[in-house]
XYZ file of C-alpha atoms in Angstrom:
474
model
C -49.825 -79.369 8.073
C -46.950 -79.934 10.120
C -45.747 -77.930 13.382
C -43.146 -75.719 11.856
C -45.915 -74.678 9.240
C -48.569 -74.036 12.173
C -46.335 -72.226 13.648
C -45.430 -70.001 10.547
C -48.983 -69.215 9.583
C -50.476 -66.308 11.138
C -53.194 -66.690 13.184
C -56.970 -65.055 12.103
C -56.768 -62.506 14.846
C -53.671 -61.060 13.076
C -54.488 -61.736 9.575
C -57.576 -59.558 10.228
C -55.450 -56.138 11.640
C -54.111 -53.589 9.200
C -50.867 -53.842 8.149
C -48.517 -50.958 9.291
C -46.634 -48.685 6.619
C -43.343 -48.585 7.339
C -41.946 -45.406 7.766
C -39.029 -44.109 5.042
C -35.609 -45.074 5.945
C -32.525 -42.220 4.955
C -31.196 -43.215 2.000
C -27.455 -43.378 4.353
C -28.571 -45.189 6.744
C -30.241 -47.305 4.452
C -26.798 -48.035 2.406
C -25.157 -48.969 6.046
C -27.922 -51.174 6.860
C -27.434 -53.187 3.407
C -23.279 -53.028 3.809
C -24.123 -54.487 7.249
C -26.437 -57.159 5.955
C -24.335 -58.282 2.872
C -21.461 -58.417 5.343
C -23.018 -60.765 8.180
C -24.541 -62.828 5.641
C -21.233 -63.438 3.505
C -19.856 -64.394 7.043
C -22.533 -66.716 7.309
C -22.395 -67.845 4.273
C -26.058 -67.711 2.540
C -26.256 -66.072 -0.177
C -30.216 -65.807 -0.390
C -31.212 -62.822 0.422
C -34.760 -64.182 0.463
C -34.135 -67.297 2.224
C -33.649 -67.494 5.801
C -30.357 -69.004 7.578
C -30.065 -72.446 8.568
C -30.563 -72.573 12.652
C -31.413 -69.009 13.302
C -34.977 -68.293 14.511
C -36.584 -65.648 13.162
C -36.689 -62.373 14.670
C -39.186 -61.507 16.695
C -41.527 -58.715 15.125
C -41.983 -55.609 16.772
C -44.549 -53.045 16.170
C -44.058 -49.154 14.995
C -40.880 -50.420 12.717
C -37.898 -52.259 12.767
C -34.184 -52.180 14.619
C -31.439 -50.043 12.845
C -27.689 -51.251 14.017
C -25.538 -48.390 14.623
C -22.218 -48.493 12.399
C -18.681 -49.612 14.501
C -16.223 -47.186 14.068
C -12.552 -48.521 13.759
C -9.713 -46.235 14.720
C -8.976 -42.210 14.505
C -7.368 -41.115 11.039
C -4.685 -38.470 11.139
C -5.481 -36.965 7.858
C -9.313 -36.605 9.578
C -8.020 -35.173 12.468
C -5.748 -32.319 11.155
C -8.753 -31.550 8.573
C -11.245 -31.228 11.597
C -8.536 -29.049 13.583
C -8.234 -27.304 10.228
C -11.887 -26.693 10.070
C -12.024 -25.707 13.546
C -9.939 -22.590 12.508
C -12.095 -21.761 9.429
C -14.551 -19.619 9.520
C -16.676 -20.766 6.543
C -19.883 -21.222 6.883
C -20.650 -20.086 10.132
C -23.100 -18.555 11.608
C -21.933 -14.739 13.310
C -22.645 -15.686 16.551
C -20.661 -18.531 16.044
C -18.137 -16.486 14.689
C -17.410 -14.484 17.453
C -17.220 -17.448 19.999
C -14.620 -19.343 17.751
C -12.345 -15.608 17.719
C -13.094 -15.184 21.875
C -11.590 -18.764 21.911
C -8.994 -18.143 19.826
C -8.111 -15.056 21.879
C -8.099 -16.601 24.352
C -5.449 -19.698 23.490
C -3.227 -16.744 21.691
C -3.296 -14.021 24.570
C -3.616 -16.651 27.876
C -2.793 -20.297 27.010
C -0.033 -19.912 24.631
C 1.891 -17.063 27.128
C 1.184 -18.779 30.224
C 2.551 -22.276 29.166
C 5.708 -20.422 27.898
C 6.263 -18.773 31.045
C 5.585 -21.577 33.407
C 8.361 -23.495 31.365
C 10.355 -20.899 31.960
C 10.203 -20.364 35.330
C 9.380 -23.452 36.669
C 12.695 -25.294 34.902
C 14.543 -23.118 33.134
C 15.506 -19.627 35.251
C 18.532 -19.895 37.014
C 18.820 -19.034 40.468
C 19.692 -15.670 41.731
C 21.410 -15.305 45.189
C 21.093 -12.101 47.339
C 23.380 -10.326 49.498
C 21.810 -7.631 51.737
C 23.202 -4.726 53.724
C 21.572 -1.883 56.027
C 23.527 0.885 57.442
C 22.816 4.900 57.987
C 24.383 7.975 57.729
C 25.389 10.077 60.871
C 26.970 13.297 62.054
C 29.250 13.829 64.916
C 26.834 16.191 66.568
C 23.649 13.879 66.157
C 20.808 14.057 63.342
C 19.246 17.670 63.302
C 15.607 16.634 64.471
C 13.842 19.963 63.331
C 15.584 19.264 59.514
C 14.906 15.452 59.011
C 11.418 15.929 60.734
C 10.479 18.475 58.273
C 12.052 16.108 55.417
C 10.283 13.162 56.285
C 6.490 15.064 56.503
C 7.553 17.583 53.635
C 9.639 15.069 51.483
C 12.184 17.873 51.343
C 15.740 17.387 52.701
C 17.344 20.059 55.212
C 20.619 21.763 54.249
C 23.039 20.629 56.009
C 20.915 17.185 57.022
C 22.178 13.859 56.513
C 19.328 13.264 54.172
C 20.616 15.040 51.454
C 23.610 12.511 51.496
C 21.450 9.971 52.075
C 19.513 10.497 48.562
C 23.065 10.822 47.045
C 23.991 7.465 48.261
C 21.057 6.004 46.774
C 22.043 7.160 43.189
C 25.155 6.666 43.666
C 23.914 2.705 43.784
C 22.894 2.607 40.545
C 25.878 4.910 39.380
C 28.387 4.482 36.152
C 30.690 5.034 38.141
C 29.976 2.317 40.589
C 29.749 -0.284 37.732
C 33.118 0.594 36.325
C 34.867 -0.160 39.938
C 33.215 -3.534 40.202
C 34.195 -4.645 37.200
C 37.806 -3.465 37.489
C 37.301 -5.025 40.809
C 35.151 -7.929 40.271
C 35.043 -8.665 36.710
C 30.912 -8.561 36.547
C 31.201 -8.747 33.012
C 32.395 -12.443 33.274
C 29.888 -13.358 35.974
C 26.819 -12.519 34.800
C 27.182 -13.887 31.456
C 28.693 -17.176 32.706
C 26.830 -20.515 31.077
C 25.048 -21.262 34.257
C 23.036 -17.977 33.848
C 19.496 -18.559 31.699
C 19.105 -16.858 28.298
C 17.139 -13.851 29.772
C 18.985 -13.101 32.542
C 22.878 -13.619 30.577
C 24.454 -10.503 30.275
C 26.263 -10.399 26.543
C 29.921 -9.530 27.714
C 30.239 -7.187 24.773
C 27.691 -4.836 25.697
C 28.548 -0.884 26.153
C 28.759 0.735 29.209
C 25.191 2.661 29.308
C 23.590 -0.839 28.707
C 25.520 -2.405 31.215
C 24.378 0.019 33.295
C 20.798 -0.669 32.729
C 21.181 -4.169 33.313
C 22.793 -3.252 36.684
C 19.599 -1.509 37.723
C 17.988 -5.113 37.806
C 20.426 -6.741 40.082
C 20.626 -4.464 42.467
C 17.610 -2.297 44.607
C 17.561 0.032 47.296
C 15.336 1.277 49.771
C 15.593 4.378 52.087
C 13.529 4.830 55.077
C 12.782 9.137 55.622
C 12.033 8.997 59.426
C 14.546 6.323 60.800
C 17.817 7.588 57.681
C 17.888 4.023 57.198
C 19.193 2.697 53.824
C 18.983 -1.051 52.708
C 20.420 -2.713 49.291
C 20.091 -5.856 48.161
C 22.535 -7.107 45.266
C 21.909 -10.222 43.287
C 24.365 -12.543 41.568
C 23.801 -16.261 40.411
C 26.149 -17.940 42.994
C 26.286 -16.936 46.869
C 30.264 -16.236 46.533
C 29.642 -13.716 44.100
C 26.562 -11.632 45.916
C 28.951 -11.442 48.727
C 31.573 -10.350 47.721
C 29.615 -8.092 45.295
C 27.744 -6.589 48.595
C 31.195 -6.180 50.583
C 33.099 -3.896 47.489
C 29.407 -2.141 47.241
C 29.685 -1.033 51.231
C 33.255 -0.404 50.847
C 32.369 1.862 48.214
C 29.714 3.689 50.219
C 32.065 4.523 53.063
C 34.636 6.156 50.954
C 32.122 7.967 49.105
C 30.360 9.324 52.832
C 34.342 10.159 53.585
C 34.767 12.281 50.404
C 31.676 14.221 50.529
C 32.398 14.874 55.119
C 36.097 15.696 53.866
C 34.807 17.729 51.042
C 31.895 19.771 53.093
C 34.770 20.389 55.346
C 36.688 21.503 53.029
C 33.895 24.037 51.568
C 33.740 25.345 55.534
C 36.949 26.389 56.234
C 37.817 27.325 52.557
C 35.745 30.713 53.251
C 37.008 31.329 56.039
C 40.854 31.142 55.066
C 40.192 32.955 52.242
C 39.106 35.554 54.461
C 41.744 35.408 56.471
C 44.373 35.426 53.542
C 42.322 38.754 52.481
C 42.901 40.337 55.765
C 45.969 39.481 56.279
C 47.318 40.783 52.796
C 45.151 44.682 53.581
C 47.183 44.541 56.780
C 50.622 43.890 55.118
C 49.826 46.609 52.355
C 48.978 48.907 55.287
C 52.532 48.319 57.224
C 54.195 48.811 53.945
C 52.783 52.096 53.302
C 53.771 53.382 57.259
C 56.753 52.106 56.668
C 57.789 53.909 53.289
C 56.245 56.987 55.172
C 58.880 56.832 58.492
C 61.323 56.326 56.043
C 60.112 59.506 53.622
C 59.648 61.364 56.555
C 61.920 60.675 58.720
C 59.681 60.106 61.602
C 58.802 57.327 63.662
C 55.433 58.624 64.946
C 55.118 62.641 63.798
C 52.358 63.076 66.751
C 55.471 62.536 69.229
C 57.239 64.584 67.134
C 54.343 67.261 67.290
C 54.257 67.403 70.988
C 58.200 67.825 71.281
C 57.345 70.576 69.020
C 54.730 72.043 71.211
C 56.576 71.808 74.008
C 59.677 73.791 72.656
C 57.607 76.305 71.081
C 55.877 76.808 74.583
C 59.318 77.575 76.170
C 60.660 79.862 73.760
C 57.457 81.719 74.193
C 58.472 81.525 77.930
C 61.761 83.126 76.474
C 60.541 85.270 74.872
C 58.416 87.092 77.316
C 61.066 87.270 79.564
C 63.142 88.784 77.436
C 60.874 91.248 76.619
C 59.674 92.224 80.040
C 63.299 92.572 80.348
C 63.906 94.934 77.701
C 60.918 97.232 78.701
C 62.703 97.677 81.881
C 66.016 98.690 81.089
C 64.498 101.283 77.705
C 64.037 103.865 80.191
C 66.905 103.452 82.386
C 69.956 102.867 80.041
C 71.043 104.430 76.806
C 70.296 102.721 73.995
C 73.640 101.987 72.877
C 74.800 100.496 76.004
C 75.937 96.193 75.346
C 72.978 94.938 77.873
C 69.975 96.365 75.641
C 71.702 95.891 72.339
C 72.029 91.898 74.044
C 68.563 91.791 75.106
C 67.448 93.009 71.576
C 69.597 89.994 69.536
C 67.862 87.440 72.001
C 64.612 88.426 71.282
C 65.004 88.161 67.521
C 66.813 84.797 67.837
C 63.599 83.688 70.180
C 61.484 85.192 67.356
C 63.418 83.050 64.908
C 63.124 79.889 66.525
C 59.447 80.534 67.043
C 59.170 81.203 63.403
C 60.789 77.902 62.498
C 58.732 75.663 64.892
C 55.579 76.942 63.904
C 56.484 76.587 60.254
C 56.856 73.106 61.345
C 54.178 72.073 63.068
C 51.252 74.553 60.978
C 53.001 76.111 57.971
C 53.038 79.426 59.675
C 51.810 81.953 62.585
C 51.916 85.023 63.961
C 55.686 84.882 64.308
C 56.236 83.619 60.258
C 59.038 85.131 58.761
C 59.263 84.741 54.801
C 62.585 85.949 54.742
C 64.574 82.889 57.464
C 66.004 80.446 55.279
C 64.496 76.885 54.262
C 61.299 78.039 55.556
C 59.595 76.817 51.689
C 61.271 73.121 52.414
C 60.054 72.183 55.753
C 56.849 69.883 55.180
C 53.986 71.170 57.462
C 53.792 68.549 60.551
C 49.943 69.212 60.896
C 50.187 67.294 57.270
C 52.370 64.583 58.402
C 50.369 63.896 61.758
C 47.147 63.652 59.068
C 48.513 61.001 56.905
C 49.903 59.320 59.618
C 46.734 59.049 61.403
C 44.684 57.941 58.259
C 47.723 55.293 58.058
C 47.048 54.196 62.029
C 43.583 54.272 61.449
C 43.848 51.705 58.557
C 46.582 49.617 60.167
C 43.914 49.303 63.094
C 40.978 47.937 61.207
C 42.749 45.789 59.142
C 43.845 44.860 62.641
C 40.284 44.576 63.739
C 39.399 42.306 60.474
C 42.668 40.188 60.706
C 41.427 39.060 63.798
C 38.118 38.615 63.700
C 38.900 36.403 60.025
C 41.370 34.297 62.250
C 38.131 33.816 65.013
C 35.994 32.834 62.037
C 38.455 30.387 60.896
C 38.438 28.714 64.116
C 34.944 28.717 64.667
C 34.343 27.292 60.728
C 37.467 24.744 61.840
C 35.130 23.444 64.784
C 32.099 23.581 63.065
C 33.042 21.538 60.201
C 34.873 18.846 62.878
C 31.210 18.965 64.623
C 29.407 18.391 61.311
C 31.697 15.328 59.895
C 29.748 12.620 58.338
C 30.328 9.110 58.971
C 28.672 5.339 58.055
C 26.887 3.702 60.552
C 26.369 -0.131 59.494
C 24.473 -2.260 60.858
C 23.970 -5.289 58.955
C 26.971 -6.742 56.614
C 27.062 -8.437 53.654
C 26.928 -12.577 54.243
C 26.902 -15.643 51.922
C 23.662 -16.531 51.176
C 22.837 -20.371 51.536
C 19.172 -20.016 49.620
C 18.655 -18.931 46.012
C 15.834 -15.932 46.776
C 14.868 -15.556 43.181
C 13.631 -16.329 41.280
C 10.085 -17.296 42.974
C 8.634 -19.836 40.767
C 5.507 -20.593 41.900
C 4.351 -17.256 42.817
C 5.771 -15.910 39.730
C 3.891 -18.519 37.515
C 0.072 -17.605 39.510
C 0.927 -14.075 38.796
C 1.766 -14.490 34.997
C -1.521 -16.473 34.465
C -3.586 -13.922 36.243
C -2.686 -11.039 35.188
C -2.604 -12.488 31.404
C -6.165 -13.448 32.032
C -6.938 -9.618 33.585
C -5.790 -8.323 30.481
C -7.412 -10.636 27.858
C -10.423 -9.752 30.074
C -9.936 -6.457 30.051
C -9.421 -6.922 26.181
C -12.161 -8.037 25.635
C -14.834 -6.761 27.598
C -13.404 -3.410 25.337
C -13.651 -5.073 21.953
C -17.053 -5.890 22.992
C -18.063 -2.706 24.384
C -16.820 -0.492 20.853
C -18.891 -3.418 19.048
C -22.099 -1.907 20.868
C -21.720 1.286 20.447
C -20.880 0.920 16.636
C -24.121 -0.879 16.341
């Protein structure tokens, strides 16, 4: 027996154990470990299976079983991939729990991943940049803000009549205004600027867009701020080159001043209108009223009948003087003289003339007496002067309040004249419009952080409700 063959046999110590079973091998991993041992032997080139290769020592046994080499695997397949992304969006033949993690995934990528990537493209490389042109300025009165008003407006959130606040609120709608749009792009030419090439497919503004929609797009570039205890307003206006959010800013003041100047102009306006139409009212009662004196004098024939009435007292008071002269005279000589002598038939034709002329005055001034006499001629035509002197009076009582009024309307006028210089408004600026040198908007970064969390607050928010009508269906 040689060495090889002494070294071959087994010994008696290990003839004498048990042999071990060996345990069953998986039918596939039993096919790999034939391909793998038809393979290395065809590269060795024996073709015994039972015979062992030429220079190769034996393998050393092992107890409990024997080595199983692991397959190699070569390189990824497309078709393998796309079927295993395929089956990673199936749903067949899992398990529910399984289920609902593969849809919260899913979710997930639809409602977070998907949106956030899209708008971190966006605004990390493809938003333009959007230059902004501020301006700060207030509205003031010539006699100083009315503390009591605007302190009441800024606790109450109420604005004064006759405040500045009240115009203040106007100017702020006025900002985002039709007809502040229309004069910048007569002006400007907006249309052509904000939907230039350079401007990004969100923010371009399709040139052939109506007015109301033009409108609404001019609500994003522009926003305003108004500050109730200092009357402080501040605009910012945005365009997508510095040269245009200028000059944008500049026509948008300019257009704020003349609008402060209409509405001071026009509340000045509403002022002194009342009071010159009172004055035109009082004036016109006082010009009726000199019209109707005057057709009177010249009906009449009087200038003022109360002169006329105390000429007429006066003469009637000396023919009554006349006439008791007369008479005492007459009672003196009845008893002395015949009565046919000239003196007493004299004294007796005097006393009927004085009677006469007594008559006549009274007639005048009353419309009769105790000396009225039916049968003296034109006694029926002479108007009564105690008539005349009424009417005239009502006339001078008339012409003096419409006097009155006249002049008190003119005082008003005056007074509404001062007021509404005291009360003009005017704009107070205190910050222009300048270039801008630095694109403000849009912010990229921040913008991008707030996209991804507030898409993952609502998928969140999503889902923790999905989850919580799935209990309560249970």
């Amino acid at each position: 027996m040689n060495a090889e063959q002494a070294k071959a046999a087994p010994s008696p110590a290990t003839a004498a154990e048990p042999k071990e079973t060996p345990k069953p091998v998986p039918q596939a991993v039993a096919s790999n470990v034939d391909q793998k041992t038809s393979t290395s032997q065809k590269e060795t080139g024996n073709t015994d299976l039972g015979a062992p290769a030429k220079d190769t020592p034996p393998p050393p046994s092992r107890k409990g079983g024997s080595v199983i080499p692991l397959p190699i695997r070569g390189k990824p397949d497309a078709q393998k991939a796309v079927k295993e992304s395929i089956r990673f969006f199936s749903m067949a033949g899992l398990r529910p729990q399984q289920k609902r993690r593969r849809l919260l995934w899913l979710s997930f990528l639809v409602c977070v991943v998907i949106p956030a990537f899209l708008g971190s493209v966006y605004f990390l490389f493809i938003a333009s940049d959007r230059y902004v042109a501020k301006a700060g300025f207030s509205i003031r009165s010539l006699d100083g803000p009315s503390v009591g008003g605007d302190l009441l407006g800024a606790f109450t959130g109420l604005a004064s009549t006759g405040s500045t606040t009240t115009d203040s609120y106007m100017v702020m709608d006025y900002l985002h205004s039709r007809e502040i749009v229309e004069r910048l792009s007569k002006d400007m030419g907006i249309r052509e600027k904000y939907s230039a090439d350079n401007v990004d497919f969100f923010y371009r503004l399709d040139a052939a867009l109506p007015i109301e929609d033009l409108v609404n797009y001019w609500e994003w570039m522009i926003s305003a701020s108004f500050d109730t205890h200092s009357s402080i307003i501040n605009f910012e206006v945005e365009a997508f080159t510095p040269q245009d959010a200028e000059r944008a800013g500049r026509l948008i003041l300019g257009y704020i001043s003349e609008l402060v100047n209409d509405i001071s102009e026009q509340a000045r306006q509403d002022t002194v209108r009342f009071a010159e139409e009172e004055v035109s009212r009082a004036e016109l009662r006082l010009r009726m009223i000199r019209n109707r004196m005057s057709e009177f004098r010249e009906t009449e024939n009087a200038i003022d009948p109360s002169l006329n009435a105390e000429v007429q007292v006066q003469l009637i008071a000396r023919l009554q003087e006349q006439l008791t002269d007369t008479r005492a005279r007459l009672a003196t000589l009845e008893g002395t003289i015949d009565e046919s002598s000239p003196t007493l038939r004299q004294l007796r034709r005097q006393e009927k003339a004085i009677l006469g002329q007594l008559q006549q005055r009274q007639n005048e001034i009353g419309g009769g007496g105790q000396f009225e006499d039916s049968s003296l001629p034109n006694a029926d035509r002479l108007s009564p002067l105690s008539s005349m002197i009424a009417s005239y009076e009502e006339l001078e009582l008339e012409n003096q309040f419409a006097q009155k009024a006249y002049v008190a309307a003119l005082a008003s006028l005056e007074q509404s004249r001062a007021e509404a210089d005291r009360l003009q408004r005017y704009l107070a600026v205190f910050e222009r419009p300048a270039t801008p040198e630095q694109a403000i908007y849009p912010r990229r970064i921040t913008n991008t952080l707030l996209l991804i969390v507030g898409l993952i607050i609502v998928w969140s928010i999503g889902t923790l409700m999905v989850y919580s009508v799935r209990d309560h269906l249970r």
